[in-house]
Amino acid sequence: MNIRKQDNVFIISNLKSKYPVLQLDLRLISDLLVIVSATCGGIAFACLGQPVITGYLLAGSIIGPGGFSFVNEMVQVETVAQFGVIFLLFALGLEFSTAKANIVCHLHCWMIFSASK
């Protein structure tokens, strides 16, 4: 394992041995499982006419520590969560338009004006 148990951070090498040893790292397979399951969840919800983000969240809940615990190391969960927030903001930015912003602005101004009476 490349995670130190005391403070739950990644380390570069095994500190106990003075010779480098090739170790099998299954984290790549679990990361691919995260990506594949999120994609399948998103596609399934898109086919059902639901928002894709709902499929991503459901897939993350199922394979995360709260579900079947395929991904159970907190460092890995935090890293995937940070990427998820970045992709979520990117997707929201793609869907945002100035026409919608103008409608929201006019509605907001109307609500402030009517509330002040």
Coordinates of N, CA and C in Angstrom, one line a residue:
M1 N 0.8 -1.2 0.0 CA 0.0 0.0 0.0 C 0.9 1.2 0.0
N2 N 0.4 2.3 -0.7 CA 1.2 3.5 -0.7 C 0.5 4.6 0.1
I3 N -0.3 4.2 1.1 CA -0.9 5.2 2.0 C -0.5 4.9 3.4
R4 N 0.0 6.0 4.0 CA 0.5 5.9 5.4 C -0.7 5.9 6.3
K5 N -0.9 4.9 7.2 CA -2.0 4.8 8.1 C -2.2 5.8 9.1
Q6 N -1.1 6.5 9.6 CA -1.1 7.4 10.7 C -1.9 8.7 10.2
D7 N -1.6 9.3 9.1 CA -2.2 10.5 8.7 C -3.0 10.4 7.3
N8 N -3.1 9.2 6.8 CA -3.9 8.9 5.6 C -3.5 9.7 4.4
V9 N -2.2 9.7 4.1 CA -1.7 10.4 2.9 C -0.9 9.4 2.1
F10 N -0.8 9.8 0.8 CA 0.0 9.0 -0.1 C 1.5 9.1 0.2
I11 N 2.3 8.0 0.1 CA 3.7 8.1 0.2 C 4.3 7.5 -1.1
I12 N 5.5 7.9 -1.4 CA 6.2 7.6 -2.6 C 6.7 6.1 -2.6
S13 N 7.4 5.7 -1.5 CA 8.0 4.4 -1.5 C 7.7 3.8 -0.1
N14 N 8.0 2.5 -0.1 CA 7.9 1.8 1.2 C 9.1 2.1 2.1
L15 N 8.8 2.7 3.3 CA 9.9 3.1 4.1 C 10.6 2.0 4.9
K16 N 10.0 0.8 4.9 CA 10.6 -0.3 5.7 C 11.7 -1.0 4.9
S17 N 11.6 -1.0 3.6 CA 12.7 -1.7 2.8 C 13.7 -0.8 2.2
K18 N 14.9 -1.2 2.2 CA 15.9 -0.3 1.5 C 16.1 -0.6 0.1
Y19 N 15.5 -1.6 -0.4 CA 15.5 -1.9 -1.9 C 14.1 -1.7 -2.5
P20 N 14.1 -1.1 -3.6 CA 12.8 -0.9 -4.3 C 12.2 -2.3 -4.7
V21 N 10.9 -2.5 -4.4 CA 10.2 -3.7 -4.7 C 9.0 -3.3 -5.6
L22 N 8.8 -4.1 -6.6 CA 7.7 -3.8 -7.5 C 6.4 -4.4 -6.8
Q23 N 5.5 -3.5 -6.6 CA 4.3 -3.9 -5.9 C 3.1 -3.8 -6.8
L24 N 2.1 -4.7 -6.7 CA 0.9 -4.6 -7.5 C 0.0 -3.5 -6.9
D25 N -0.4 -2.6 -7.7 CA -1.2 -1.5 -7.2 C -2.6 -1.6 -7.8
L26 N -3.6 -2.0 -7.0 CA -4.9 -2.2 -7.5 C -5.8 -0.9 -7.5
R27 N -5.2 0.2 -7.2 CA -5.9 1.5 -7.2 C -6.4 1.9 -8.6
L28 N -5.6 1.6 -9.6 CA -5.9 1.9 -10.9 C -7.2 1.2 -11.3
I29 N -7.3 -0.1 -11.0 CA -8.5 -0.8 -11.3 C -9.7 -0.3 -10.6
S30 N -9.6 0.1 -9.3 CA -10.7 0.7 -8.6 C -11.1 2.1 -9.1
D31 N -10.1 2.9 -9.6 CA -10.4 4.1 -10.2 C -11.1 4.0 -11.5
L32 N -10.7 2.9 -12.3 CA -11.5 2.7 -13.5 C -12.9 2.2 -13.2
L33 N -13.0 1.5 -12.1 CA -14.4 1.1 -11.7 C -15.3 2.3 -11.4
V34 N -14.7 3.3 -10.7 CA -15.4 4.5 -10.4 C -15.8 5.2 -11.7
I35 N -14.9 5.3 -12.7 CA -15.2 6.0 -13.9 C -16.3 5.2 -14.7
V36 N -16.1 3.9 -14.8 CA -17.1 3.1 -15.6 C -18.5 3.1 -15.0
S37 N -18.5 3.0 -13.7 CA -19.8 3.0 -13.0 C -20.5 4.3 -13.1
A38 N -19.8 5.4 -13.0 CA -20.4 6.7 -13.1 C -20.9 6.9 -14.5
T39 N -20.1 6.5 -15.5 CA -20.6 6.6 -16.9 C -21.8 5.8 -17.1
C40 N -21.8 4.6 -16.6 CA -23.0 3.7 -16.8 C -24.2 4.3 -16.1
G41 N -24.0 4.9 -14.9 CA -25.1 5.5 -14.2 C -25.7 6.7 -14.9
G42 N -24.7 7.5 -15.5 CA -25.2 8.7 -16.2 C -25.9 8.3 -17.5
I43 N -25.4 7.3 -18.2 CA -26.1 6.9 -19.5 C -27.5 6.3 -19.1
A44 N -27.6 5.5 -18.1 CA -28.9 4.9 -17.7 C -29.9 6.0 -17.4
F45 N -29.5 7.0 -16.6 CA -30.4 8.1 -16.2 C -30.7 9.0 -17.4
A46 N -29.8 9.2 -18.3 CA -30.1 9.9 -19.5 C -31.1 9.2 -20.4
C47 N -31.0 7.9 -20.5 CA -32.0 7.1 -21.3 C -33.3 7.2 -20.6
L48 N -33.4 7.3 -19.3 CA -34.7 7.4 -18.6 C -35.3 8.8 -18.6
G49 N -34.5 9.7 -19.2 CA -35.0 11.1 -19.3 C -34.7 11.9 -18.0
Q50 N -33.9 11.4 -17.1 CA -33.6 12.1 -15.9 C -32.2 12.8 -16.0
P51 N -31.9 13.8 -15.1 CA -30.6 14.4 -15.2 C -29.5 13.5 -15.0
V52 N -28.4 13.7 -15.8 CA -27.3 12.8 -15.8 C -26.6 12.8 -14.4
I53 N -26.6 14.0 -13.8 CA -25.9 14.1 -12.5 C -26.5 13.2 -11.5
T54 N -27.8 12.9 -11.6 CA -28.4 12.0 -10.6 C -27.8 10.6 -10.7
G55 N -27.5 10.2 -12.0 CA -26.9 8.9 -12.2 C -25.5 8.9 -11.6
Y56 N -24.7 10.0 -11.8 CA -23.4 10.0 -11.2 C -23.4 9.9 -9.7
L57 N -24.3 10.7 -9.1 CA -24.4 10.7 -7.6 C -24.8 9.3 -7.1
L58 N -25.8 8.7 -7.8 CA -26.2 7.3 -7.4 C -25.1 6.3 -7.5
A59 N -24.4 6.4 -8.6 CA -23.3 5.4 -8.8 C -22.2 5.6 -7.7
G60 N -21.9 6.9 -7.4 CA -20.9 7.2 -6.4 C -21.3 6.7 -5.0
S61 N -22.6 6.8 -4.7 CA -23.2 6.3 -3.5 C -23.1 4.8 -3.4
I62 N -23.3 4.1 -4.5 CA -23.3 2.7 -4.5 C -21.9 2.1 -4.3
I63 N -20.9 2.7 -5.0 CA -19.6 2.1 -4.9 C -18.7 2.7 -3.8
G64 N -19.2 3.8 -3.2 CA -18.4 4.4 -2.2 C -18.4 3.8 -0.8
P65 N -17.9 4.4 0.2 CA -17.8 3.8 1.5 C -19.2 3.6 2.1
G66 N -20.2 4.4 1.7 CA -21.6 4.2 2.2 C -22.3 3.0 1.6
G67 N -21.8 2.5 0.5 CA -22.5 1.5 -0.3 C -21.8 0.2 -0.1
F68 N -21.2 -0.3 -1.2 CA -20.5 -1.6 -1.2 C -19.1 -1.5 -0.9
S69 N -18.6 -0.3 -0.6 CA -17.2 0.0 -0.2 C -16.1 -0.5 -1.2
F70 N -16.4 -0.4 -2.5 CA -15.3 -0.7 -3.5 C -14.2 0.3 -3.3
V71 N -14.5 1.5 -3.0 CA -13.5 2.6 -2.7 C -13.7 3.0 -1.3
N72 N -12.8 2.6 -0.4 CA -12.9 2.9 1.0 C -11.8 3.7 1.6
E73 N -10.8 4.1 0.9 CA -9.7 4.9 1.5 C -10.1 6.4 1.3
M74 N -10.0 7.1 2.4 CA -10.5 8.5 2.4 C -9.7 9.4 1.5
V75 N -8.4 9.1 1.3 CA -7.6 9.9 0.3 C -8.2 9.8 -1.1
Q76 N -8.5 8.6 -1.4 CA -9.1 8.3 -2.8 C -10.5 8.9 -2.9
V77 N -11.3 8.8 -1.9 CA -12.6 9.4 -1.9 C -12.5 10.9 -2.1
E78 N -11.6 11.5 -1.3 CA -11.5 13.0 -1.4 C -11.0 13.4 -2.8
T79 N -10.1 12.7 -3.4 CA -9.6 13.0 -4.7 C -10.7 12.9 -5.7
V80 N -11.4 11.8 -5.7 CA -12.5 11.7 -6.7 C -13.6 12.7 -6.5
A81 N -13.8 13.1 -5.2 CA -14.8 14.1 -4.9 C -14.4 15.4 -5.4
Q82 N -13.2 15.8 -5.3 CA -12.7 17.1 -5.9 C -12.8 17.1 -7.4
F83 N -12.5 16.0 -8.1 CA -12.7 16.0 -9.5 C -14.1 16.1 -9.9
G84 N -15.0 15.4 -9.1 CA -16.4 15.5 -9.3 C -17.0 16.9 -9.2
V85 N -16.5 17.7 -8.2 CA -16.9 19.1 -8.1 C -16.5 19.9 -9.3
I86 N -15.3 19.6 -9.7 CA -14.7 20.4 -10.9 C -15.6 20.1 -12.1
F87 N -15.9 18.8 -12.4 CA -16.7 18.4 -13.5 C -18.1 18.9 -13.4
L88 N -18.7 18.9 -12.2 CA -20.0 19.5 -12.0 C -20.1 20.9 -12.4
L89 N -19.1 21.7 -11.9 CA -19.1 23.1 -12.2 C -18.9 23.4 -13.7
F90 N -18.1 22.5 -14.3 CA -17.9 22.6 -15.8 C -19.2 22.4 -16.5
A91 N -19.9 21.3 -16.1 CA -21.2 21.0 -16.8 C -22.2 22.1 -16.5
L92 N -22.2 22.7 -15.4 CA -23.2 23.8 -15.1 C -22.8 25.0 -16.0
G93 N -21.5 25.2 -16.2 CA -21.1 26.3 -17.0 C -21.5 26.1 -18.5
L94 N -21.5 24.8 -18.9 CA -21.9 24.6 -20.3 C -23.4 24.8 -20.5
E95 N -24.2 24.5 -19.5 CA -25.6 24.7 -19.6 C -26.1 26.1 -19.4
F96 N -25.2 27.0 -18.8 CA -25.6 28.3 -18.5 C -25.6 29.2 -19.7
S97 N -26.7 30.0 -19.9 CA -26.7 30.9 -21.0 C -27.1 32.3 -20.5
T98 N -26.8 33.3 -21.3 CA -27.1 34.7 -21.0 C -28.6 34.9 -21.0
A99 N -29.4 34.2 -21.9 CA -30.8 34.4 -21.9 C -31.4 34.0 -20.6
K100 N -31.0 32.8 -20.0 CA -31.5 32.4 -18.7 C -31.1 33.4 -17.6
A101 N -29.9 33.9 -17.7 CA -29.4 34.9 -16.7 C -30.3 36.2 -16.7
N102 N -30.7 36.6 -17.9 CA -31.5 37.8 -18.0 C -32.9 37.5 -17.4
I103 N -33.5 36.4 -17.7 CA -34.8 36.0 -17.1 C -34.7 36.0 -15.6
V104 N -33.7 35.4 -15.1 CA -33.5 35.3 -13.6 C -33.3 36.7 -13.0
C105 N -32.5 37.6 -13.7 CA -32.3 38.9 -13.2 C -33.6 39.7 -13.2
H106 N -34.4 39.7 -14.3 CA -35.7 40.4 -14.3 C -36.6 39.9 -13.2
L107 N -36.7 38.6 -13.0 CA -37.5 38.0 -12.0 C -37.1 38.4 -10.6
H108 N -35.8 38.4 -10.4 CA -35.2 38.8 -9.1 C -35.5 40.3 -8.8
C109 N -35.3 41.2 -9.8 CA -35.6 42.6 -9.7 C -37.1 42.8 -9.4
W110 N -38.0 42.1 -10.1 CA -39.4 42.2 -9.9 C -39.8 41.8 -8.4
M111 N -39.2 40.7 -8.0 CA -39.5 40.2 -6.6 C -39.0 41.2 -5.6
I112 N -37.9 41.8 -5.8 CA -37.4 42.8 -4.8 C -38.3 44.1 -4.8
F113 N -38.7 44.5 -6.0 CA -39.5 45.6 -6.1 C -40.9 45.4 -5.5
S114 N -41.5 44.2 -5.7 CA -42.8 43.9 -5.2 C -42.7 43.7 -3.7
A115 N -41.6 43.2 -3.2 CA -41.5 43.0 -1.7 C -41.3 44.3 -1.0
S116 N -40.8 45.3 -1.6 CA -40.5 46.6 -0.9 C -41.7 47.4 -0.8
K117 N -42.8 47.1 -1.4 CA -44.1 47.9 -1.3 C -44.8 47.6 -0.1

